[in-house]
Short mmCIF file of C-alpha atoms in Angstrom, two decimals:
data_model
loop_
_atom_site.label_atom_id
_atom_site.label_comp_id
_atom_site.label_asym_id
_atom_site.label_seq_id
_atom_site.Cartn_x
_atom_site.Cartn_y
_atom_site.Cartn_z
CA MET A 28 0.28 -0.26 -0.08
CA VAL A 29 1.58 3.43 -0.86
CA THR A 30 1.09 5.96 1.30
CA LEU A 31 1.70 9.55 1.83
CA ASN A 32 5.32 9.59 2.60
CA ASP A 33 5.87 7.30 0.18
CA LEU A 34 5.09 10.12 -2.62
CA PRO A 35 7.85 12.16 -4.61
CA SER A 36 7.97 15.58 -2.89
CA PRO A 37 6.72 18.35 -5.58
CA SER A 38 10.57 19.41 -6.28
CA THR A 39 11.48 16.34 -7.11
CA ALA A 40 8.35 15.91 -9.25
CA TYR A 41 9.29 19.26 -10.78
CA ALA A 42 12.74 18.44 -11.20
CA ALA A 43 11.40 14.94 -13.08
CA TYR A 44 9.68 16.83 -15.13
CA ALA A 45 12.13 19.74 -16.02
CA SER A 46 14.51 16.61 -17.41
CA ILE A 47 12.04 14.90 -18.71
CA SER A 48 11.30 18.27 -20.92
CA ALA A 49 14.44 19.30 -21.11
CA SER A 50 15.26 15.44 -22.95
CA PHE A 51 12.05 15.66 -25.39
CA MET A 52 13.35 18.67 -26.74
CA LEU A 53 16.70 18.33 -26.65
CA LEU A 54 15.01 15.24 -29.41
CA GLN A 55 12.58 16.29 -30.99
CA THR A 56 15.73 19.04 -32.44
CA THR A 57 17.66 16.37 -32.56
CA PHE A 58 15.10 14.81 -34.59
CA HIS A 59 14.72 18.18 -37.07
CA GLN A 60 18.81 17.82 -37.41
CA VAL A 61 19.47 15.29 -38.04
CA VAL A 62 16.28 13.53 -40.30
CA PRO A 63 15.86 15.10 -43.33
CA ARG A 64 12.21 16.72 -43.81
CA GLN A 65 11.28 14.39 -46.96
CA LEU A 66 11.00 11.01 -44.68
CA GLN A 67 9.86 13.29 -41.76
CA ASP A 68 7.29 13.55 -44.06
CA PHE A 69 6.81 11.33 -44.77
CA LEU A 70 6.66 9.44 -40.85
CA VAL A 71 4.05 11.91 -39.60
CA SER A 72 1.70 10.53 -42.95
CA ALA A 73 2.28 7.37 -42.37
CA PHE A 74 1.83 8.09 -37.98
CA PHE A 75 -1.18 9.62 -40.13
CA ARG A 76 -2.60 7.23 -41.49
CA LEU A 77 -2.05 3.89 -39.05
CA PHE A 78 -3.71 6.20 -36.00
CA LYS A 79 -6.91 6.22 -39.07
CA ARG A 80 -6.68 2.36 -38.87
CA THR A 81 -6.59 2.02 -36.02
CA ASN A 82 -10.65 3.98 -36.05
CA THR A 83 -12.84 2.00 -36.66
CA SER A 84 -16.46 4.22 -36.75
CA LEU A 85 -13.82 6.46 -39.19
CA LEU A 86 -14.12 6.45 -43.14
CA THR A 87 -11.86 7.71 -45.72
CA LEU A 88 -11.60 9.26 -49.93
CA VAL A 89 -8.66 9.54 -51.16
CA VAL A 90 -9.17 11.88 -54.55
CA ASP A 91 -5.28 11.70 -56.36
CA GLN A 92 -4.79 13.33 -58.33
CA PHE A 93 -4.89 11.72 -61.98
CA ASP A 94 -7.58 9.52 -63.07
CA GLY A 95 -5.36 6.51 -65.20
CA MET A 96 -3.87 9.31 -67.85
CA SER A 97 -5.86 12.33 -67.41
CA ARG A 98 -6.59 14.55 -63.83
CA ASN A 99 -8.92 14.08 -61.38
CA ASP A 100 -11.59 17.00 -62.19
CA LEU A 101 -12.38 16.81 -58.13
CA PHE A 102 -8.50 16.85 -56.90
CA ASP A 103 -7.95 19.80 -58.84
CA SER A 104 -11.32 21.35 -57.13
CA PHE A 105 -10.84 20.47 -53.58
CA GLU A 106 -6.71 22.64 -53.96
CA ILE A 107 -8.53 25.25 -54.63
CA TYR A 108 -11.19 25.13 -51.42
CA MET A 109 -9.23 24.01 -48.92
CA SER A 110 -6.88 27.48 -50.04
CA THR A 111 -10.03 29.38 -48.70
CA LYS A 112 -9.99 26.84 -45.10
CA THR A 113 -6.55 27.64 -43.88
CA ASN A 114 -6.23 29.16 -40.59
CA PRO A 115 -3.73 29.80 -36.99
CA LYS A 116 -2.69 26.87 -37.10
CA THR A 117 -1.82 25.96 -40.80
CA ASN A 118 1.78 25.33 -40.33
CA ARG A 119 3.92 25.33 -43.99
CA LEU A 120 1.29 26.92 -47.16
CA LYS A 121 2.94 26.81 -51.09
CA ILE A 122 2.95 29.93 -52.40
CA THR A 123 3.27 30.70 -55.34
CA LYS A 124 2.45 33.34 -58.94
CA SER A 125 3.35 32.43 -62.69
CA SER A 126 3.96 36.49 -63.70
CA LYS A 127 0.77 36.58 -66.14
CA GLU A 128 -1.43 35.56 -63.14
CA LYS A 129 -2.79 38.95 -60.86
CA HIS A 130 -3.90 36.74 -57.60
CA LEU A 131 -1.16 34.69 -55.43
CA ASN A 132 -1.82 30.86 -55.28
CA ILE A 133 -1.99 29.09 -52.24
CA ARG A 134 -2.35 25.93 -51.68
CA LEU A 135 -1.58 23.13 -48.82
CA ALA A 136 1.79 21.75 -48.38
CA GLN A 137 2.94 18.49 -47.67
CA SER A 138 1.31 16.53 -44.76
CA GLU A 139 -0.21 19.39 -43.28
CA ASN A 140 -4.29 19.14 -42.25
CA ILE A 141 -7.20 21.61 -42.15
CA ILE A 142 -10.37 20.35 -40.37
CA ASP A 143 -13.73 21.61 -42.08
CA PHE A 144 -17.51 21.66 -40.74
CA PHE A 145 -20.74 20.61 -42.00
CA GLN A 146 -24.15 20.55 -41.59
CA ASP A 147 -22.30 19.56 -38.19
CA ILE A 148 -20.52 16.84 -39.62
CA GLU A 149 -16.47 17.70 -38.95
CA ILE A 150 -14.60 16.82 -41.94
CA LYS A 151 -10.65 16.53 -41.36
CA TRP A 152 -8.58 16.49 -44.30
CA LEU A 153 -4.78 15.18 -45.68
CA PHE A 154 -2.81 16.66 -48.21
CA VAL A 155 -0.01 13.50 -48.99
CA CYS A 156 3.13 13.94 -51.73
CA GLU A 157 5.38 11.66 -51.21
CA GLU A 158 8.27 11.08 -53.94
CA SER A 159 9.44 7.78 -55.04
CA GLU A 160 13.09 8.45 -56.73
CA ASN A 161 13.19 6.76 -60.19
CA THR A 162 16.93 5.03 -60.38
CA GLY A 163 15.92 2.18 -62.59
CA LYS A 164 17.20 1.88 -65.90
CA ASN A 165 17.27 3.59 -69.01
CA ASN A 166 17.05 2.34 -72.25
CA GLY A 167 18.96 -0.72 -71.14
CA ARG A 168 21.46 1.59 -68.94
CA ASN A 169 22.03 2.14 -65.78
CA ILE A 170 20.81 5.64 -64.88
CA SER A 171 23.34 7.04 -62.28
CA LYS A 172 22.98 9.42 -59.33
CA VAL A 173 26.40 11.50 -59.23
CA PRO A 174 25.85 15.63 -60.70
CA ASP A 175 27.57 16.25 -64.04
CA ASP A 176 29.38 19.06 -64.46
CA PHE A 177 27.23 21.52 -64.73
CA GLY A 178 24.68 19.75 -61.23
CA ASN A 179 22.05 18.94 -63.64
CA ARG A 180 21.14 15.74 -61.92
CA PRO A 181 19.77 12.49 -64.61
CA TRP A 182 17.73 10.55 -61.69
CA GLN A 183 13.82 11.81 -61.94
CA PHE A 184 11.15 11.46 -58.63
CA LYS A 185 7.84 11.10 -59.63
CA THR A 186 5.35 12.65 -57.01
CA LYS A 187 1.79 10.86 -56.53
CA GLN A 188 -0.14 13.76 -54.51
CA TRP A 189 -3.78 13.01 -53.50
CA PHE A 190 -6.25 14.10 -50.19
CA GLU A 191 -8.55 12.38 -48.35
CA LEU A 192 -11.25 12.86 -45.91
CA SER A 193 -11.73 11.32 -43.22
CA PHE A 194 -15.99 11.60 -41.19
CA GLU A 195 -17.29 9.38 -38.95
CA LYS A 196 -19.69 6.73 -41.35
CA ILE A 197 -23.01 7.07 -40.78
CA HIS A 198 -22.01 10.63 -42.49
CA LYS A 199 -20.59 9.13 -45.88
CA GLU A 200 -24.48 9.53 -47.44
CA ILE A 201 -24.59 13.73 -46.55
CA VAL A 202 -20.50 13.82 -47.44
CA ILE A 203 -20.64 12.17 -51.31
CA ASN A 204 -24.08 13.62 -51.63
CA SER A 205 -24.10 16.95 -50.43
CA TYR A 206 -20.58 18.20 -48.95
CA ILE A 207 -18.87 16.87 -52.09
CA PRO A 208 -21.36 19.02 -54.37
CA PHE A 209 -21.41 21.77 -52.44
CA VAL A 210 -17.09 21.87 -52.32
CA LEU A 211 -17.41 21.70 -56.45
CA GLU A 212 -19.59 25.08 -56.78
CA GLU A 213 -17.51 26.71 -54.02
CA ALA A 214 -14.23 26.03 -55.69
CA LYS A 215 -16.12 26.96 -59.57
CA ALA A 216 -16.84 30.38 -58.14
CA ILE A 217 -13.30 30.61 -57.21
CA ARG A 218 -11.65 29.45 -59.70
CA ASN A 219 -13.86 32.23 -61.51
CA ALA A 220 -13.18 35.18 -60.18
CA LYS A 221 -9.89 34.50 -59.44
CA LYS A 222 -9.99 34.00 -63.55
CA VAL A 223 -7.64 35.57 -65.97
CA VAL A 224 -9.21 36.11 -69.11
CA LYS A 225 -7.45 35.85 -71.85
CA LEU A 226 -6.66 36.86 -75.39
CA HIS A 227 -6.15 33.93 -78.15
CA THR A 228 -4.31 34.16 -81.88
CA LEU A 229 -2.94 31.61 -84.03
CA ALA A 230 0.62 31.46 -84.18
CA ASN A 231 3.20 33.18 -86.38
CA ASN A 232 3.52 30.13 -88.36
CA ALA A 233 0.07 29.07 -88.22
CA TYR A 234 -0.15 28.92 -92.11
CA PHE A 235 2.23 27.35 -92.89
CA ALA A 236 1.95 24.37 -89.92
CA GLU A 237 0.29 21.25 -89.91
CA THR A 238 -1.24 21.20 -86.83
CA PRO A 239 -2.02 25.64 -86.36
CA ALA A 240 -1.66 26.29 -82.63
CA TRP A 241 -3.25 29.44 -80.64
CA ASP A 242 -0.40 31.84 -78.66
CA SER A 243 -2.67 33.45 -76.30
CA ILE A 244 -1.99 36.71 -73.30
CA ASN A 245 -4.21 38.57 -70.72
CA LEU A 246 -6.77 41.06 -71.81
CA GLU A 247 -5.86 44.46 -70.39
CA HIS A 248 -9.39 45.50 -71.83
CA PRO A 249 -11.20 47.43 -69.41
CA SER A 250 -14.28 47.76 -72.02
CA THR A 251 -17.82 46.65 -69.81
CA PHE A 252 -21.49 46.60 -70.66
CA ASP A 253 -21.77 49.78 -67.82
CA LYS A 254 -18.99 51.29 -69.77
CA LEU A 255 -20.56 50.80 -73.40
CA ALA A 256 -22.10 53.34 -74.77
CA MET A 257 -25.42 52.02 -76.00
CA GLU A 258 -28.49 51.92 -75.61
CA PRO A 259 -29.43 50.24 -71.92
CA SER A 260 -32.54 48.83 -72.94
CA GLU A 261 -30.38 46.97 -75.97
CA LYS A 262 -27.40 46.88 -73.25
CA LYS A 263 -29.54 44.83 -70.58
CA THR A 264 -31.77 42.47 -73.25
CA LEU A 265 -27.92 41.70 -73.99
CA MET A 266 -27.38 40.83 -70.86
CA ASP A 267 -30.68 38.55 -70.74
CA ASP A 268 -29.59 36.70 -73.63
CA LEU A 269 -25.93 35.64 -71.99
CA ASP A 270 -27.42 34.86 -68.57
CA LEU A 271 -29.76 31.96 -69.73
CA PHE A 272 -27.89 31.33 -71.96
CA VAL A 273 -24.69 30.26 -69.68
CA GLN A 274 -28.26 28.84 -67.45
CA ARG A 275 -29.22 26.15 -69.64
CA LYS A 276 -26.95 23.39 -70.50
CA GLU A 277 -29.20 20.66 -69.06
CA TYR A 278 -31.97 22.37 -71.65
CA TYR A 279 -29.58 22.39 -75.31
CA LYS A 280 -28.63 18.25 -74.46
CA SER A 281 -32.66 17.96 -74.34
CA VAL A 282 -33.44 19.26 -77.10
CA GLY A 283 -29.93 17.89 -79.08
CA ARG A 284 -28.15 20.79 -79.50
CA ALA A 285 -25.21 21.72 -79.33
CA TRP A 286 -24.19 24.28 -76.19
CA LYS A 287 -23.58 26.83 -78.13
CA ARG A 288 -24.73 31.14 -78.88
CA GLY A 289 -24.36 32.85 -82.61
CA TYR A 290 -23.98 36.42 -82.42
CA LEU A 291 -24.23 38.59 -85.78
CA LEU A 292 -22.62 42.49 -84.45
CA TYR A 293 -22.82 44.99 -87.42
CA GLY A 294 -22.70 48.60 -89.12
CA PRO A 295 -20.60 50.75 -89.72
CA PRO A 296 -16.94 51.52 -88.00
CA GLY A 297 -17.11 52.79 -85.21
CA THR A 298 -19.41 52.19 -83.14
CA GLY A 299 -18.40 49.99 -81.06
CA LYS A 300 -18.34 46.04 -82.17
CA SER A 301 -14.99 45.08 -79.97
CA SER A 302 -15.39 46.62 -77.16
CA LEU A 303 -19.34 45.28 -76.83
CA ILE A 304 -16.78 42.21 -77.59
CA ALA A 305 -13.93 42.66 -75.01
CA ALA A 306 -17.81 43.57 -72.41
CA ILE A 307 -19.35 40.14 -72.63
CA ALA A 308 -15.90 38.51 -72.34
CA ASN A 309 -15.73 40.40 -68.84
CA TYR A 310 -18.73 40.17 -68.09
CA LEU A 311 -18.78 35.57 -68.49
CA LYS A 312 -15.11 35.48 -67.87
CA PHE A 313 -14.54 33.74 -70.84
CA ASP A 314 -11.57 34.01 -73.15
CA ILE A 315 -11.40 34.80 -76.51
CA TYR A 316 -10.21 32.66 -79.37
CA ASP A 317 -9.07 35.85 -82.35
CA LEU A 318 -9.89 33.38 -85.47
CA GLN A 319 -8.44 35.79 -88.84
CA LEU A 320 -9.31 33.20 -91.45
CA MET A 321 -6.31 34.55 -93.64
CA ASN A 322 -4.38 32.39 -91.54
CA VAL A 323 -5.96 29.38 -91.78
CA LYS A 324 -4.75 27.33 -94.91
CA HIS A 325 -7.44 24.31 -94.94
CA ASP A 326 -10.36 22.51 -93.21
CA SER A 327 -8.93 20.65 -91.77
CA GLY A 328 -6.53 23.09 -89.97
CA LEU A 329 -10.36 25.21 -88.94
CA ARG A 330 -11.04 21.58 -87.09
CA LYS A 331 -8.15 20.85 -85.47
CA LEU A 332 -8.30 24.58 -84.14
CA LEU A 333 -11.68 23.79 -82.83
CA LEU A 334 -10.56 21.40 -80.99
CA ALA A 335 -7.67 23.41 -79.88
CA THR A 336 -9.94 25.60 -78.65
CA ALA A 337 -11.50 25.71 -74.37
CA ASN A 338 -14.85 25.32 -72.93
CA ARG A 339 -16.54 28.74 -71.92
CA SER A 340 -14.85 30.15 -74.36
CA ILE A 341 -15.42 32.92 -77.19
CA LEU A 342 -14.11 32.48 -80.55
CA VAL A 343 -14.10 36.00 -82.76
CA ILE A 344 -14.53 36.10 -86.55
CA GLU A 345 -14.16 39.19 -86.80
CA ASP A 346 -15.19 41.61 -90.72
CA ILE A 347 -16.46 38.32 -92.12
CA ASP A 348 -17.44 40.13 -95.44
CA CYS A 349 -14.20 40.64 -96.30
CA SER A 350 -11.35 39.23 -93.95
CA VAL A 351 -11.49 36.10 -97.08
CA GLU A 352 -12.70 35.01 -100.20
CA LEU A 353 -15.07 31.43 -99.54
CA PRO A 354 -16.26 29.68 -101.85
CA ASP A 355 -19.60 28.90 -102.46
CA ARG A 356 -20.20 25.46 -101.88
CA HIS A 357 -22.88 25.27 -105.48
CA THR A 358 -19.71 26.68 -107.64
CA LYS A 359 -16.73 25.16 -108.96
CA PRO A 360 -13.33 25.35 -107.64
CA VAL A 361 -11.42 27.43 -108.41
CA PRO A 362 -9.03 26.24 -110.93
CA PRO A 363 -5.70 26.53 -108.75
CA GLU A 364 -4.12 28.47 -111.50
CA ARG A 365 -6.27 30.92 -110.24
CA HIS A 366 -5.99 31.13 -106.34
CA PRO A 367 -2.51 31.75 -105.75
CA ARG A 368 -3.21 30.78 -102.35
CA ASP A 369 -3.47 27.56 -102.90
CA LEU A 370 -6.72 27.85 -100.68
CA GLN A 371 -8.73 24.71 -99.63
CA PHE A 372 -11.10 26.83 -97.01
CA THR A 373 -14.46 26.98 -98.21
CA LEU A 374 -17.99 28.04 -96.31
CA SER A 375 -19.03 24.42 -96.11
CA GLY A 376 -15.89 24.17 -93.54
CA LEU A 377 -16.68 27.25 -92.04
CA LEU A 378 -21.26 25.30 -91.76
CA ASN A 379 -20.05 22.61 -90.42
CA PHE A 380 -17.23 23.69 -88.30
CA ILE A 381 -20.29 26.18 -86.42
CA ASP A 382 -23.80 23.45 -87.26
CA GLY A 383 -22.28 20.84 -88.09
CA LEU A 384 -20.92 17.19 -85.86
CA TRP A 385 -18.02 18.84 -85.31
CA SER A 386 -19.46 21.76 -83.30
CA SER A 387 -20.71 19.56 -80.49
CA CYS A 388 -16.78 19.36 -79.88
CA GLY A 389 -16.91 21.59 -76.51
CA ASP A 390 -19.98 23.12 -74.51
CA GLU A 391 -20.24 26.35 -73.06
CA ARG A 392 -19.39 28.25 -76.53
CA ILE A 393 -20.35 31.67 -78.27
CA ILE A 394 -19.67 32.17 -81.61
CA ILE A 395 -19.27 36.31 -83.18
CA PHE A 396 -19.34 37.22 -86.74
CA THR A 397 -18.61 41.10 -87.28
CA THR A 398 -19.22 42.84 -90.85
CA ASN A 399 -19.46 46.97 -91.43
CA ASN A 400 -22.13 45.34 -93.99
CA LYS A 401 -24.30 42.06 -93.04
CA ASP A 402 -25.91 42.81 -97.36
CA LYS A 403 -22.46 40.94 -98.75
CA LEU A 404 -21.83 37.60 -96.07
CA ASP A 405 -24.24 34.57 -97.13
CA PRO A 406 -27.47 34.10 -96.03
CA ALA A 407 -26.40 30.90 -95.43
CA LEU A 408 -24.56 32.90 -92.40
CA LEU A 409 -26.70 34.02 -91.04
CA ARG A 410 -29.83 31.76 -90.61
CA PRO A 411 -30.91 30.61 -86.87
CA GLY A 412 -28.72 28.08 -85.15
CA ARG A 413 -25.53 29.78 -86.70
CA MET A 414 -25.78 33.06 -86.53
CA ASP A 415 -29.15 32.86 -83.58
CA LYS A 416 -28.63 36.92 -83.08
CA HIS A 417 -28.15 39.88 -85.06
CA ILE A 418 -27.00 42.88 -82.89
CA HIS A 419 -27.21 46.33 -85.31
CA MET A 420 -24.46 48.03 -83.37
CA SER A 421 -25.93 52.43 -85.35
CA TYR A 422 -24.67 55.50 -85.17
CA LEU A 423 -24.28 57.17 -81.57
CA SER A 424 -27.59 58.42 -79.83
CA PHE A 425 -28.21 60.69 -76.88
CA ASN A 426 -28.58 57.80 -74.55
CA GLY A 427 -24.35 56.63 -75.18
CA PHE A 428 -23.25 60.05 -75.50
CA LYS A 429 -24.33 60.48 -71.57
CA THR A 430 -22.33 57.16 -71.71
CA LEU A 431 -19.36 58.23 -72.76
CA ALA A 432 -19.29 61.96 -71.13
CA SER A 433 -19.73 60.47 -67.59
CA ASN A 434 -16.67 57.65 -68.93
CA TYR A 435 -15.16 60.78 -70.15
CA LEU A 436 -15.14 63.78 -68.15
CA ALA A 437 -17.30 62.48 -65.27
CA ILE A 438 -20.70 64.33 -65.35
CA ARG A 439 -23.50 62.94 -63.55
CA ASP A 440 -26.32 64.67 -63.98
CA GLN A 441 -27.35 67.26 -67.00
CA HIS A 442 -25.83 70.05 -68.15
CA TRP A 443 -26.01 73.34 -69.84
CA ARG A 444 -25.11 71.70 -73.19
CA PHE A 445 -26.62 68.62 -73.07
CA GLY A 446 -29.83 70.02 -74.77
CA GLU A 447 -27.96 71.03 -78.23
CA ILE A 448 -25.49 67.76 -78.05
CA GLU A 449 -28.63 66.18 -78.07
CA GLU A 450 -30.12 67.66 -80.73
CA LEU A 451 -26.88 67.39 -83.37
CA ILE A 452 -26.12 64.03 -81.79
CA GLY A 453 -30.83 63.29 -83.90
CA SER A 454 -29.01 65.85 -86.78
CA THR A 455 -26.13 64.17 -88.30
CA GLN A 456 -25.33 59.79 -88.26
CA VAL A 457 -21.62 60.63 -85.54
CA THR A 458 -20.12 56.66 -84.19
CA PRO A 459 -19.39 56.96 -80.69
CA ALA A 460 -14.95 56.25 -81.44
CA GLU A 461 -15.41 59.85 -83.27
CA VAL A 462 -17.51 61.90 -80.18
CA ALA A 463 -15.50 59.43 -77.60
CA GLU A 464 -11.35 60.99 -79.61
CA GLU A 465 -13.42 64.74 -78.75
CA LEU A 466 -13.97 63.37 -74.60
CA MET A 467 -10.67 63.37 -74.92
CA LYS A 468 -8.80 65.94 -76.02
CA THR A 469 -8.93 67.43 -72.55
CA ASN A 470 -10.15 66.96 -69.53
CA ASP A 471 -12.61 70.79 -69.05
CA ALA A 472 -16.05 69.58 -69.01
CA ASP A 473 -17.00 72.50 -71.36
CA ALA A 474 -14.13 73.05 -72.81
CA SER A 475 -14.34 69.15 -74.01
CA LEU A 476 -18.45 69.54 -74.59
CA GLY A 477 -17.81 72.71 -76.40
CA GLY A 478 -15.03 71.01 -78.55
CA LEU A 479 -17.59 68.85 -79.50
CA VAL A 480 -20.91 70.81 -80.06
CA ASN A 481 -18.12 72.38 -83.40
CA PHE A 482 -16.74 69.11 -84.10
CA LEU A 483 -21.33 68.04 -84.89
CA ASN A 484 -22.22 71.04 -86.76
CA GLY A 485 -18.91 70.75 -88.95
CA LYS A 486 -21.11 66.67 -89.30
CA LYS A 487 -24.67 69.08 -89.56
CA ARG A 488 -23.16 70.98 -92.92
CA GLU A 489 -20.52 67.76 -94.59
CA ARG A 490 -23.55 66.17 -94.61
CA SER A 491 -25.88 68.47 -95.90
CA VAL A 492 -23.01 69.68 -98.76
CA GLU A 493 -23.24 65.59 -99.33
CA ARG A 494 -27.03 66.02 -99.43
CA LYS A 495 -27.32 68.75 -101.64
CA ASP A 496 -24.88 66.47 -104.05
CA ASP A 497 -26.94 63.42 -104.02
CA GLU A 498 -29.44 66.41 -105.46
CA ASP A 499 -27.65 67.42 -108.18
CA SER A 500 -26.32 64.43 -108.83
CA THR A 501 -29.95 62.96 -109.71
CA ASP A 502 -31.39 66.01 -110.97
CA GLU A 503 -28.70 65.38 -114.00
CA ILE A 504 -29.43 62.36 -114.77
CA GLU A 505 -33.07 62.91 -115.50
CA LEU A 506 -32.40 65.53 -117.51
CA ILE A 507 -29.49 63.71 -119.67
CA PRO A 508 -32.18 62.11 -121.78
CA ASP A 509 -34.41 64.91 -122.47
CA ALA A 510 -31.32 66.52 -124.08
CA LYS A 511 -30.33 63.77 -126.52
CA ARG A 512 -34.32 63.11 -127.83
CA ILE A 513 -33.81 66.90 -129.05
CA LYS A 514 -30.51 66.54 -130.06
CA ALA A 515 -31.95 63.41 -132.56
CA ASN A 516 -34.61 64.69 -133.47
CA GLY A 517 -33.15 68.74 -134.07
CA TRP A 518 -33.95 70.60 -131.60
CA GLN A 519 -32.08 73.81 -131.21
#
């Protein structure tokens, strides 16, 4: 039987505790100094896996980075979602940023674990990364482990990454049917918020290349619907149409149509067609693929370019009426000696690309044609299903001018010159580009609007002269036959 006299004194117990703590700290320091970091991470992850196996009430879902040869979309979404769940207890994070990105990419580091809660269910996340050294034979030759003269190491490491989600087994249905879809939606929203819209164009050697390729840069165009000099009702109609399109994936599938939408923008130069395209891309966060038909040599090259475009993108073909001569489907081929480009790119190939079998090789795509003269286009390009919506980019209206005045001169309310400007805009034809150029000449609102009034008056006088010349030309055409008839009859 143990008595009070047998118990150690407080000073003795404290001394023993201090000795054990010092020994543990010394052991921990030695462990970190002697054991390589990769081995430390492996031991820690092995400990967590061993601990999980001892708890039979837990279920663990393993999400690998790759599914066979394809990348696992679940892994990518989980990685994005977990970057928002870090907390002060998180010890290690990976931070990356490329020169073309505006945001930092934050990811969990090796063997970090995060606890998340969903409907009062505790879900433990563990990120695992293992590297196995590949020291086998390469084409029958042993791979040397000695660095070469440049410090390069010829052996390679094969990296395997995965997430482990652990939770009580009784919550399996909720986690799989509710929690994981929730994580995917959150990741999609985060991805869209951080996405940098890209502008893709054909590579320099695309015309001569057997497999044409795209080059890309960040789209820095600041155009938005708020800044467009269009009628408010027209902007709202277009935005509603875009919103409806991106929400109808299942609808397009149910009616047996490819999930795409075609727009034709037509009107005089300078009416804002390119700005509208940029505004659509910024609104939807869709990449733009600028397809210049002069750089496409064959129908097969067009198909390869189509397969190389991503989902949630906008394909733009500007100035379709004059960018390339498209042989009609019903006309005979042009003899080679009469066609120096040896063109094998046809209207039929373009139509099949827009509305044929190849149009289904992708989802959530928008195709935009622009032209200054709609009447020059082949009717086959204009029918519904190819160009679903025709948008007339007309001359500037007074409502459009007020948007420009707000953008360039920060005039939010009325100005004493607005009445005069409204009358002049209504009596002449002026493009948004012309007015924007006048408004940029000075920051002084009164001086800028005064210069615009002078410019509009000049346009009005030019228009009056053109009308008078047209009337005189018509009168002359009508008088010439009378003069010839008089001379033929010998009348003086």
